Amino acid sequence: MDTEKEKSNIPEKSQSFVSRNNEDEKNEGYQHDSDLKDEITTAEAAEPPPDGDAEAKQDNVAAAGSDMEIKEGEESCDVKNSESSPSPPDLSKVSEEIDQYIFNLSISKRDDSNPPDVPIFVEQFAILVEAKIEDYDSDDSPVKKRSEKDSTSFLDTINRVCRLSTALLEFSSEYKYAYTINRIGGILQRAMSYFEEEFKSLLDDHKLSASEHNNNDSKPRQSTSSNPNQDAPEPGPVEETNSPAYSEENLSNLIRLSRAMIVGGHESECRFAYFVARRNALEESLHKQGFEKHSIDDVQKMNWESLEREIVAWLKIFRQCATVHFPSERKLSDAIFSDYPLISESLVSSLSRNMVIQLLTFSRAVAMTKRAAEKLFKFLDIYEVLRDVLPTMESLLSVEIMDELKTETSLIRSWFAESMISIFGELENSIKADSGKTPVPGGAVHPLTRYTMNYLKYACEYKDSLEQVFREHQKIDRVESVTGSEFEYNPEAQVQNVNNDQTEKQSPFQLQMVKVMDLLDGNLDAKSKLYKDISLSSIFMMNNGRYLLQKIKGSTEINSLMGDTWYRKRSSDLRKYHKCYQRETWGKLLSCLHPEGLNVNGKVVKPVLKEKFNSFNKMFDEIHKTQSSWVVSDEQLQSELRVSISNMVIPAYRSFLGRFSSIFTPGRQTEKYVKYQPEDIETNIDELFDGNAAPSGKRRV
């Protein structure tokens, strides 16, 4: 029979114990838990004492054998065996018996037959495993100190405890298994608690090694320039400590421990321990790279210089999370939970979400700060990172988490977009409000022109993003801001092409640019009227017009927005100012060289000639003195002006001098009235527009 076969596979001592249990069941039914414990305790005498005293162990086994009640015909044999020298229980041998017992339990469950009784080697197995756990738990770092073979053997043993517990629980309704189920369950719980602590310890190993490395090699965080055109630095080579770096041995132990915890019913504890450890490691890594956790109130109170530095660090870290940190976390998680891909995916998604939410909290706080023109470029940097970097994380995050983060980032981007549109409204207002009544000395480029053109040039480096911002918000009739500026966009607005009489639609951002430029033109025209000297007013308009065109010519983005028609019109305006300057300054000078009134009856009237030379000398000296202090900073414009003046004045002066200088008596009279030679005129013209008052030039000998 099957029962006889099973008994034949059980050691003799175990058979005696099972036989007695069967006899007790027939005569008295099941005994209380404490009675079963007493019998198992008696059987435990067969265990070798911890100090290895074999003789004492043999005496205990003999005493246990003489006290046990056995069937007639088996008593003498069993007693003799127990009084002989029994072998101490061996974990390997007992483990084989446990495996067979687990198999027998599975067969019994499948065949719906009477389950086998609990043999004595189950308690022996429990005692041996407890001793092994105690031995491991007594060391500071047992998993790391022991050999891989020893660690693997220990983990295999606990896996066997797991399987035994699972098999026994299938018969939880059987009273005879109650004690054993509790016994094995308690051992399993202690093993899982030990595994959890070891799992945490091994996970923290990376954090400690990274900290030591960074303490030795850390570099101070670089501050950013206040130049609004300076982008956040691109991520450089990332140190190895920025990604998980566990030794092969530790990684192997982490894999085995995670498997053991999950199989042992401690999946939630395993997941939580992993999440906390890796979250802390990630936060520490980001902290070392310059990212600080700031509350919204903290960000609101920061001055712009400090906040700008924080934004630069944030931009770098956000990119690195997508390109370095999160992929590394996925690689690590996939390795440790290689048998459980869903667990790995869930952990990486949760970790990534946790870090992204922290980063988004900072960007949300920045979006809520007071709007100011100098913030535009960092706002655009954040806007672009949120737009471009987050989608690269889709392969790392679950669909639900990705949808959540997309919704959050979309909201934050809309706040930044509204702020940016409002900032352009503020720019318009600042141009309108700049109504200073003091002209710029020397007709130089006005600070408003420099600021506005540089601002627009830097802004247009984000042309595509600004086009997107204004396009998405083109239906906004009014953007609330500190000054209540308005931004109006009519999608049907058109601009007339002067050359071909065709109309072309302009984009929202293009309309905004044209509006700002028109406001600047109007403001400069008003400022030019502050100069009483029309010539200086023309120099002022030339200086500012040339500066404006140079900025547009030097920026492909602005040039494409403003268009060729606009550029040609402004170039034409420059030529108009140039002609006005020549007429008002040098045209009056040349009138002194006009021969009208010099000849009377075919003879040169000497007093009139003297007056003409005196007037020319006096006027040229005044022009030289005055316009040497005028400023033309653009070298090309300065050169063009000097060449045009020389071409206008010197030929006329040389001709006049050649015709009439001989009228004067050579010597003192000539020196008195002919103050300049043509070469002197050219030299003095080359001294104009340097911004320094200069004495009138001297005649060359």
XYZ file of C-alpha atoms in Angstrom:
701
model
C 0.000 0.000 0.000
C 0.999 3.661 -0.503
C 1.153 4.217 3.207
C 3.602 1.370 3.669
C 5.709 2.678 0.793
C 5.853 6.170 2.269
C 6.850 4.735 5.658
C 9.604 2.727 4.037
C 11.144 5.998 2.805
C 11.184 7.520 6.293
C 14.163 6.918 8.630
C 13.597 4.351 11.362
C 13.390 6.885 14.154
C 10.878 8.865 12.111
C 8.852 5.696 11.433
C 8.577 5.007 15.164
C 7.368 8.564 15.709
C 4.839 8.312 12.878
C 3.664 4.866 14.097
C 3.040 6.240 17.531
C 1.140 9.164 16.118
C -1.040 6.764 14.115
C -1.705 4.632 17.212
C -2.589 7.740 19.219
C -4.982 8.852 16.518
C -6.795 5.493 16.675
C -7.082 5.380 20.455
C -7.330 8.975 21.626
C -7.784 11.190 18.553
C -5.579 14.238 18.043
C -3.831 15.502 21.121
C -3.437 19.136 22.043
C -0.593 21.214 20.508
C 1.401 21.051 23.714
C 1.371 17.220 23.709
C 2.703 17.214 20.148
C 5.398 19.659 21.155
C 6.447 17.385 24.024
C 6.873 14.422 21.721
C 8.808 16.511 19.157
C 10.992 17.839 21.966
C 11.764 14.250 23.000
C 12.655 13.464 19.413
C 14.914 16.528 19.287
C 17.270 14.649 21.582
C 18.522 12.970 18.429
C 20.018 16.340 17.392
C 23.754 16.755 18.042
C 24.422 19.389 20.733
C 25.762 22.694 19.379
C 29.245 22.055 20.838
C 29.516 18.777 18.924
C 29.486 16.470 22.023
C 28.700 13.173 20.239
C 28.662 10.985 23.360
C 26.135 13.204 25.130
C 24.026 13.130 21.998
C 24.095 9.340 21.883
C 22.896 9.158 25.529
C 20.036 11.485 24.736
C 18.988 9.405 21.735
C 19.103 6.191 23.846
C 16.990 7.749 26.575
C 14.520 9.029 24.007
C 14.264 5.566 22.431
C 13.624 3.748 25.760
C 10.817 6.134 26.712
C 8.902 5.966 23.431
C 5.930 3.635 23.056
C 6.328 1.390 20.026
C 4.460 -1.460 18.465
C 5.167 -5.054 19.419
C 7.700 -6.603 17.073
C 9.364 -3.244 16.338
C 10.372 -2.232 19.884
C 13.567 -4.236 20.277
C 14.837 -3.256 16.823
C 14.147 0.430 17.358
C 15.692 0.464 20.805
C 18.829 -1.220 19.547
C 19.102 1.307 16.734
C 18.650 4.194 19.136
C 21.215 2.806 21.531
C 23.718 2.416 18.743
C 25.655 5.461 17.370
C 23.136 7.489 15.305
C 24.390 10.026 12.747
C 23.704 13.662 13.670
C 21.145 15.325 11.374
C 22.740 16.747 8.230
C 21.085 19.753 6.552
C 21.779 18.424 3.080
C 20.264 15.016 3.920
C 17.310 16.555 5.733
C 16.776 18.935 2.812
C 16.444 15.967 0.467
C 13.854 14.475 2.800
C 12.027 17.808 2.917
C 11.955 17.938 -0.879
C 10.472 14.438 -0.964
C 7.935 15.396 1.709
C 6.905 18.472 -0.272
C 6.446 16.215 -3.288
C 4.346 13.776 -1.266
C 2.169 16.627 -0.032
C 1.588 17.798 -3.601
C 0.602 14.274 -4.687
C -1.775 13.975 -1.762
C -3.379 17.303 -2.630
C -3.706 16.363 -6.279
C -5.134 12.883 -5.614
C -7.351 14.167 -2.827
C -6.009 11.392 -0.593
C -5.232 11.461 3.114
C -2.279 13.788 3.658
C 0.841 12.269 5.164
C 1.645 12.926 8.797
C 4.368 15.351 9.830
C 7.624 13.406 10.065
C 10.272 14.223 12.647
C 12.764 15.477 10.046
C 10.530 18.538 9.519
C 11.305 19.675 13.054
C 14.936 18.767 12.545
C 14.928 20.900 9.400
C 13.334 23.786 11.325
C 15.969 23.617 14.059
C 18.849 23.500 11.567
C 17.472 26.436 9.576
C 16.959 28.481 12.733
C 20.563 27.842 13.694
C 21.733 28.917 10.254
C 19.703 32.127 10.378
C 21.072 32.856 13.835
C 24.589 32.292 12.548
C 24.090 34.626 9.601
C 22.261 37.264 11.614
C 25.051 37.435 14.194
C 27.505 38.832 11.598
C 27.594 42.516 10.702
C 27.490 41.947 6.957
C 27.130 38.212 6.450
C 26.054 38.215 2.834
C 29.101 40.205 1.776
C 31.537 38.370 4.040
C 30.534 34.858 3.071
C 31.421 33.158 -0.156
C 29.031 33.229 -3.069
C 28.601 29.465 -2.789
C 27.709 29.697 0.911
C 25.296 32.591 0.306
C 23.648 30.723 -2.541
C 23.227 27.640 -0.359
C 21.629 29.700 2.404
C 19.205 31.364 0.009
C 18.314 27.962 -1.464
C 17.541 26.703 2.043
C 15.184 29.596 2.719
C 13.544 28.999 -0.644
C 12.952 25.419 0.528
C 11.349 26.775 3.720
C 9.133 28.869 1.477
C 8.050 25.906 -0.604
C 7.418 23.833 2.527
C 5.298 26.595 4.035
C 3.288 26.911 0.830
C 2.757 23.147 0.651
C 1.650 22.928 4.297
C -0.762 25.815 3.929
C -2.671 23.757 1.381
C -3.755 21.632 4.380
C -4.393 24.468 6.824
C -7.778 22.928 7.688
C -6.039 19.801 9.027
C -5.502 20.161 12.759
C -2.435 17.948 12.768
C -0.578 20.534 10.656
C -1.393 23.524 12.844
C 1.763 23.487 14.930
C 4.065 22.825 11.959
C 2.452 25.553 9.879
C 3.035 28.067 12.655
C 6.529 26.758 13.275
C 7.647 26.980 9.645
C 5.793 30.281 9.172
C 7.678 31.831 12.081
C 11.019 30.731 10.652
C 10.060 32.091 7.268
C 9.045 35.430 8.812
C 12.384 35.728 10.607
C 14.252 34.833 7.424
C 12.319 37.439 5.442
C 13.057 40.114 8.047
C 16.725 39.227 7.855
C 16.638 39.289 4.038
C 14.975 42.691 4.091
C 17.725 44.186 6.222
C 20.406 42.630 4.046
C 18.636 43.858 0.922
C 18.603 47.415 2.279
C 22.249 47.180 3.299
C 23.375 46.059 -0.135
C 21.293 48.720 -1.858
C 22.872 51.406 0.311
C 26.331 50.294 -0.761
C 26.046 52.290 -3.977
C 25.003 55.407 -2.093
C 28.014 55.225 0.219
C 30.571 54.615 -2.521
C 29.157 57.443 -4.624
C 29.359 59.764 -1.628
C 32.992 58.925 -1.009
C 33.853 59.496 -4.656
C 32.071 62.823 -4.865
C 33.623 64.051 -1.639
C 37.028 63.557 -3.180
C 36.317 64.807 -6.670
C 33.491 67.295 -6.235
C 33.748 70.555 -8.112
C 32.068 73.826 -7.181
C 28.970 74.602 -9.167
C 29.657 77.208 -11.805
C 27.675 80.401 -11.671
C 25.944 81.658 -14.773
C 26.502 84.896 -16.556
C 23.893 87.600 -16.289
C 23.951 87.766 -20.095
C 20.390 86.852 -21.105
C 21.729 85.159 -24.229
C 23.737 82.595 -22.324
C 22.020 79.249 -22.465
C 22.207 76.712 -19.697
C 25.383 74.665 -20.188
C 24.889 71.429 -22.008
C 25.357 68.334 -19.907
C 28.979 67.291 -20.018
C 30.391 63.816 -19.511
C 28.580 62.214 -16.614
C 30.628 60.595 -13.899
C 30.094 56.920 -13.384
C 28.748 57.579 -9.888
C 25.722 59.266 -11.422
C 24.406 55.865 -12.452
C 23.971 52.764 -10.274
C 27.321 51.074 -9.756
C 27.184 47.868 -7.760
C 29.858 45.206 -7.782
C 29.015 41.993 -9.589
C 28.971 40.139 -6.281
C 26.581 42.605 -4.630
C 24.370 42.709 -7.691
C 24.202 38.918 -7.695
C 23.236 38.923 -4.001
C 20.597 41.596 -4.614
C 19.061 39.459 -7.345
C 18.916 36.368 -5.131
C 17.574 38.311 -2.135
C 14.829 39.937 -4.174
C 13.757 36.577 -5.563
C 13.746 35.031 -2.098
C 11.640 37.869 -0.637
C 9.116 37.767 -3.470
C 8.796 33.977 -3.342
C 8.524 34.239 0.454
C 5.475 36.467 0.186
C 7.339 39.698 1.002
C 6.999 41.389 -2.366
C 5.613 44.617 -0.898
C 8.464 44.860 1.623
C 10.984 44.190 -1.132
C 9.476 46.825 -3.409
C 9.305 49.403 -0.637
C 12.890 48.809 0.478
C 14.116 49.120 -3.101
C 12.081 52.257 -3.776
C 13.282 54.069 -0.651
C 16.933 53.136 -1.181
C 17.022 54.169 -4.844
C 14.987 57.313 -4.208
C 17.473 58.399 -1.550
C 20.397 57.594 -3.833
C 18.864 59.615 -6.671
C 18.112 62.582 -4.436
C 21.649 62.541 -3.073
C 23.071 62.434 -6.591
C 20.922 65.374 -7.713
C 21.861 67.310 -4.605
C 25.543 66.899 -5.376
C 24.878 68.279 -8.858
C 23.357 71.433 -7.410
C 19.636 70.713 -7.148
C 18.049 71.820 -3.914
C 14.516 71.194 -2.744
C 12.886 74.582 -2.402
C 9.356 75.347 -1.364
C 7.259 77.670 -3.467
C 7.661 80.347 -0.785
C 11.452 79.945 -0.873
C 11.508 80.439 -4.636
C 9.239 83.477 -4.410
C 11.639 85.134 -1.955
C 14.829 84.513 -3.976
C 16.511 87.386 -5.767
C 16.832 86.869 -9.494
C 20.589 86.222 -9.501
C 20.213 83.339 -7.026
C 17.148 81.948 -8.752
C 18.889 82.101 -12.120
C 21.678 79.879 -10.806
C 19.117 77.424 -9.470
C 17.400 77.355 -12.861
C 20.675 76.585 -14.642
C 21.235 73.619 -12.322
C 17.630 72.516 -12.788
C 17.904 72.575 -16.583
C 21.016 70.420 -16.528
C 19.559 67.937 -14.050
C 16.223 67.615 -15.852
C 18.049 66.652 -19.034
C 20.324 64.246 -17.185
C 17.372 62.532 -15.511
C 15.944 61.693 -18.911
C 19.232 60.725 -20.561
C 21.275 59.255 -17.704
C 19.589 58.693 -14.354
C 16.282 57.144 -15.357
C 17.727 54.818 -18.043
C 20.328 53.694 -15.497
C 17.608 53.014 -12.963
C 15.734 50.973 -15.545
C 18.865 48.957 -16.289
C 19.467 48.278 -12.594
C 15.857 47.409 -11.843
C 15.619 45.082 -14.832
C 18.739 43.280 -13.601
C 17.605 42.850 -9.984
C 14.024 41.922 -10.905
C 14.848 40.056 -14.092
C 12.223 37.392 -13.333
C 9.578 40.004 -12.568
C 9.407 42.568 -15.419
C 6.151 44.072 -14.177
C 7.683 44.795 -10.787
C 10.689 46.387 -12.466
C 8.517 48.567 -14.678
C 6.388 49.641 -11.735
C 9.405 50.566 -9.600
C 11.120 52.563 -12.347
C 7.892 54.395 -13.110
C 7.365 55.232 -9.448
C 10.957 56.369 -8.967
C 10.927 58.480 -12.121
C 7.568 59.997 -11.253
C 8.791 60.876 -7.766
C 11.833 62.708 -9.127
C 9.976 64.414 -11.975
C 7.312 65.697 -9.571
C 10.065 67.223 -7.422
C 11.565 68.896 -10.483
C 8.182 70.080 -11.723
C 7.439 71.593 -8.329
C 10.439 73.860 -8.773
C 9.430 74.866 -12.305
C 5.899 75.553 -11.103
C 7.290 77.839 -8.397
C 9.435 79.692 -10.954
C 6.397 80.186 -13.206
C 4.603 81.805 -10.275
C 7.306 84.420 -9.650
C 6.797 88.054 -10.551
C 7.162 88.642 -14.286
C 10.159 90.664 -15.447
C 11.881 91.209 -18.790
C 15.164 89.642 -17.720
C 13.392 86.374 -16.879
C 12.201 85.747 -20.434
C 15.187 83.683 -21.542
C 15.272 81.351 -18.556
C 11.498 80.983 -18.854
C 12.045 79.922 -22.456
C 14.753 77.452 -21.409
C 12.382 75.812 -18.926
C 9.536 75.873 -21.454
C 11.671 74.069 -24.055
C 12.946 71.464 -21.606
C 9.423 70.659 -20.451
C 8.303 70.424 -24.070
C 11.219 68.444 -25.498
C 12.680 66.309 -22.699
C 9.612 64.817 -21.041
C 8.479 62.887 -24.169
C 11.837 61.068 -24.186
C 10.806 59.412 -20.902
C 7.821 57.606 -22.413
C 9.719 54.338 -22.731
C 10.577 54.485 -19.025
C 7.192 55.362 -17.559
C 3.830 53.684 -17.512
C 1.052 55.148 -19.635
C -0.877 56.330 -16.564
C 2.113 58.123 -15.027
C 3.121 59.586 -18.383
C -0.365 60.990 -18.886
C -0.284 62.493 -15.403
C 3.087 64.171 -16.006
C 2.030 65.427 -19.444
C -1.000 67.088 -17.906
C 1.121 68.720 -15.214
C 3.816 69.944 -17.599
C 1.212 71.256 -20.029
C -0.278 73.373 -17.261
C 3.133 74.716 -16.204
C 4.079 75.486 -19.805
C 0.863 77.441 -20.244
C 1.789 79.552 -17.210
C 5.201 80.268 -18.685
C 3.615 81.100 -22.050
C 1.283 83.631 -20.458
C 4.202 85.157 -18.596
C 6.243 85.450 -21.801
C 3.435 87.127 -23.710
C 2.978 89.483 -20.803
C 6.704 90.244 -20.782
C 6.493 91.344 -24.416
C 3.635 93.580 -23.411
C 5.897 94.995 -20.720
C 8.555 95.624 -23.365
C 6.072 97.654 -25.383
C 5.163 99.683 -22.324
C 8.796 100.325 -21.439
C 9.428 101.741 -24.931
C 6.356 103.954 -24.713
C 7.303 105.153 -21.251
C 10.894 106.077 -22.197
C 10.288 109.762 -22.815
C 13.494 111.227 -21.428
C 14.087 114.864 -22.374
C 17.868 114.701 -22.244
C 19.452 113.848 -25.602
C 22.307 111.373 -25.784
C 25.628 113.302 -26.038
C 27.199 113.273 -29.490
C 24.185 111.690 -31.181
C 25.345 108.232 -30.123
C 23.229 105.078 -30.074
C 20.540 105.475 -27.442
C 20.551 102.949 -24.552
C 16.933 102.134 -25.361
C 17.983 101.097 -28.878
C 20.784 98.877 -27.567
C 18.582 97.259 -24.950
C 15.629 96.665 -27.251
C 17.630 95.294 -30.172
C 19.777 93.031 -27.997
C 16.661 91.816 -26.232
C 14.924 91.036 -29.512
C 18.036 89.403 -30.949
C 18.353 87.082 -27.957
C 14.617 86.426 -27.949
C 14.658 85.477 -31.625
C 17.181 82.753 -30.902
C 14.086 81.072 -29.437
C 12.077 81.986 -32.534
C 10.424 78.592 -33.009
C 9.384 78.386 -29.362
C 8.063 81.935 -29.328
C 6.171 81.265 -32.534
C 4.576 78.299 -30.771
C 3.809 80.337 -27.646
C 2.144 83.175 -29.548
C 0.348 80.811 -31.910
C -1.135 78.805 -29.039
C -2.222 81.987 -27.290
C -3.202 84.063 -30.310
C -6.841 84.242 -29.189
C -5.916 85.920 -25.924
C -7.373 89.426 -26.020
C -5.674 90.583 -22.877
C -2.941 89.231 -20.627
C -3.057 90.390 -17.055
C 0.275 91.813 -15.941
C 1.657 94.236 -13.413
C 1.028 97.195 -15.688
C -1.995 95.782 -17.463
C -0.378 95.782 -20.899
C -2.330 94.419 -23.815
C -1.456 91.955 -26.500
C -3.878 91.921 -29.375
C -3.677 89.572 -32.301
C -5.935 89.622 -35.339
C -5.388 86.431 -37.378
C -6.586 88.278 -40.453
C -4.040 91.033 -40.019
C -2.010 91.597 -43.172
C 0.978 93.639 -44.146
C 1.302 95.334 -47.530
C 4.298 94.336 -49.608
C 5.519 97.632 -51.058
C 7.465 96.148 -53.953
C 5.012 93.771 -55.593
C 1.768 95.144 -54.164
C 0.858 91.718 -52.787
C -0.348 90.935 -49.309
C 1.113 88.345 -47.008
C -0.111 87.115 -43.658
C 2.116 87.480 -40.663
C 2.470 85.052 -37.780
C 1.479 86.183 -34.271
C 5.076 86.510 -33.150
C 6.012 88.315 -36.353
C 3.248 90.829 -35.678
C 4.612 91.268 -32.168
C 8.100 91.963 -33.500
C 6.844 94.503 -36.044
C 4.850 96.218 -33.326
C 7.881 96.545 -31.065
C 10.062 97.824 -33.920
C 7.479 100.413 -34.924
C 7.267 101.618 -31.338
C 11.053 101.905 -31.214
C 11.145 103.848 -34.492
C 8.575 106.292 -33.196
C 10.413 106.764 -29.923
C 13.746 107.427 -31.679
C 12.155 109.913 -34.036
C 10.802 111.816 -31.037
C 14.211 111.744 -29.357
C 15.941 113.069 -32.483
C 13.899 116.262 -32.178
C 15.537 116.970 -28.829
C 18.670 118.055 -30.750
C 18.601 121.694 -31.810
C 21.230 121.019 -34.478
C 19.566 119.345 -37.436
C 22.901 117.814 -38.478
C 23.344 116.219 -35.088
C 19.753 114.992 -35.198
C 20.582 113.282 -38.502
C 23.725 111.745 -37.000
C 21.613 110.422 -34.114
C 19.138 108.787 -36.492
C 21.967 107.362 -38.604
C 23.706 105.921 -35.566
C 20.564 104.270 -34.220
C 19.347 103.193 -37.648
C 22.681 101.600 -38.531
C 22.860 99.837 -35.162
C 19.357 98.499 -35.691
C 20.099 97.232 -39.202
C 23.370 95.635 -38.131
C 21.577 93.680 -35.408
C 18.950 92.512 -37.851
C 21.513 91.619 -40.491
C 23.495 89.668 -37.911
C 20.497 87.604 -36.844
C 18.987 85.195 -39.341
C 15.952 84.806 -37.110
C 15.123 88.526 -36.863
C 15.914 89.039 -40.532
C 13.464 86.333 -41.530
C 10.791 87.818 -39.276
C 11.176 91.419 -40.428
C 11.605 90.562 -44.094
C 13.470 92.182 -46.989
C 10.868 94.886 -47.524
C 11.237 96.188 -43.999
C 15.032 96.044 -44.256
C 15.121 97.963 -47.543
C 12.856 100.666 -46.186
C 15.109 101.212 -43.159
C 18.172 101.316 -45.419
C 16.448 103.966 -47.510
C 15.749 105.970 -44.366
C 19.454 105.867 -43.521
C 20.367 107.337 -46.906
C 17.807 110.065 -46.361
C 19.366 111.023 -43.013
C 22.802 110.967 -44.630
C 21.762 113.406 -47.343
C 20.128 115.660 -44.775
C 23.352 115.720 -42.774
C 25.456 116.578 -45.839
C 23.098 119.328 -46.867
C 22.841 120.925 -43.433
C 26.574 120.755 -42.646
C 28.730 120.654 -45.725
C 26.333 122.287 -48.161
C 26.521 125.501 -46.129
C 30.300 125.263 -46.039
C 30.555 124.877 -49.788
C 28.434 127.976 -50.303
C 31.490 129.902 -49.081
C 33.383 128.640 -52.116
C 30.795 129.788 -54.642
C 32.344 132.289 -57.105
C 29.235 134.417 -57.141
C 30.118 138.117 -56.543
C 33.840 137.650 -56.949
C 34.161 139.044 -60.465
C 33.281 142.638 -61.271
C 34.063 143.849 -64.739
C 36.252 140.799 -65.284
C 38.353 141.411 -62.225
C 38.388 139.552 -58.899
C 37.212 141.736 -56.060
C 39.882 141.095 -53.494
C 37.883 142.090 -50.354
C 35.096 139.682 -51.356
C 37.665 136.931 -51.907
C 39.139 137.601 -48.480
C 35.677 137.376 -46.912
C 34.957 134.077 -48.618
C 38.224 132.530 -47.367
C 37.622 133.920 -43.881
C 34.073 132.533 -43.813
C 35.248 129.132 -45.040
C 38.036 128.968 -42.452
C 35.796 130.056 -39.618
C 32.983 127.669 -40.552
C 35.315 124.703 -41.106
C 36.993 125.326 -37.747
C 33.614 125.346 -36.050
C 32.484 122.162 -37.808
C 35.729 120.408 -36.941
C 35.580 121.490 -33.331
C 31.935 120.532 -32.905
C 31.728 117.337 -34.896
C 34.959 115.881 -33.543
C 32.995 115.419 -30.326
C 30.104 113.727 -32.113
C 30.041 109.951 -31.955
C 29.767 107.462 -34.792
C 30.754 104.159 -33.200
C 30.048 101.981 -36.210
C 33.351 101.939 -38.102
C 31.723 101.322 -41.452
C 29.302 104.219 -41.041
C 32.109 106.428 -39.785
C 34.218 105.581 -42.799
C 31.310 106.127 -45.182
C 30.619 109.557 -43.708
C 34.263 110.675 -43.898
C 34.650 109.465 -47.468
C 31.447 111.170 -48.585
C 32.495 114.428 -46.892
C 35.949 114.315 -48.446
C 34.498 113.612 -51.888
C 32.163 116.538 -51.457
C 34.487 119.142 -49.940
C 38.057 118.532 -51.073
C 37.538 118.674 -54.862
C 35.536 121.907 -54.528
C 38.109 123.449 -52.184
C 41.030 122.402 -54.368
C 39.352 123.945 -57.407
C 38.553 127.193 -55.587
C 42.049 127.416 -54.154
C 43.620 126.787 -57.522
C 41.638 129.570 -59.171
C 41.965 132.307 -56.557
C 44.926 131.745 -54.234
C 47.266 133.567 -56.646
C 45.277 136.756 -56.129
C 46.824 137.162 -52.733
C 50.265 138.634 -52.321
C 52.659 135.803 -51.585
C 53.839 135.675 -48.000
C 51.945 136.966 -45.033
C 48.751 137.728 -46.936
C 48.511 134.211 -48.348
C 49.176 132.649 -44.972
C 46.533 134.856 -43.390
C 43.681 133.932 -45.724
C 44.672 130.529 -47.142
C 44.659 128.684 -43.800
C 44.217 125.143 -45.145
C 45.670 123.130 -47.936
C 43.509 120.307 -49.389
C 45.600 117.790 -47.454
C 44.838 119.650 -44.222
C 41.147 119.503 -44.976
C 41.363 115.742 -45.499
C 43.280 115.266 -42.238
C 40.727 117.206 -40.264
C 37.820 115.352 -41.839
C 39.431 112.085 -40.724
C 39.290 113.385 -37.147
C 35.517 113.808 -37.151
C 33.119 111.598 -35.137
C 35.747 110.306 -32.696
C 33.790 111.552 -29.721
C 36.624 113.831 -28.553
C 36.720 117.570 -29.025
C 39.819 118.441 -31.057
C 41.500 121.743 -31.899
C 41.215 122.878 -35.453
C 43.816 121.427 -37.722
C 46.948 123.309 -38.659
C 48.075 124.026 -42.138
C 50.716 121.748 -43.491
C 53.899 123.389 -44.598
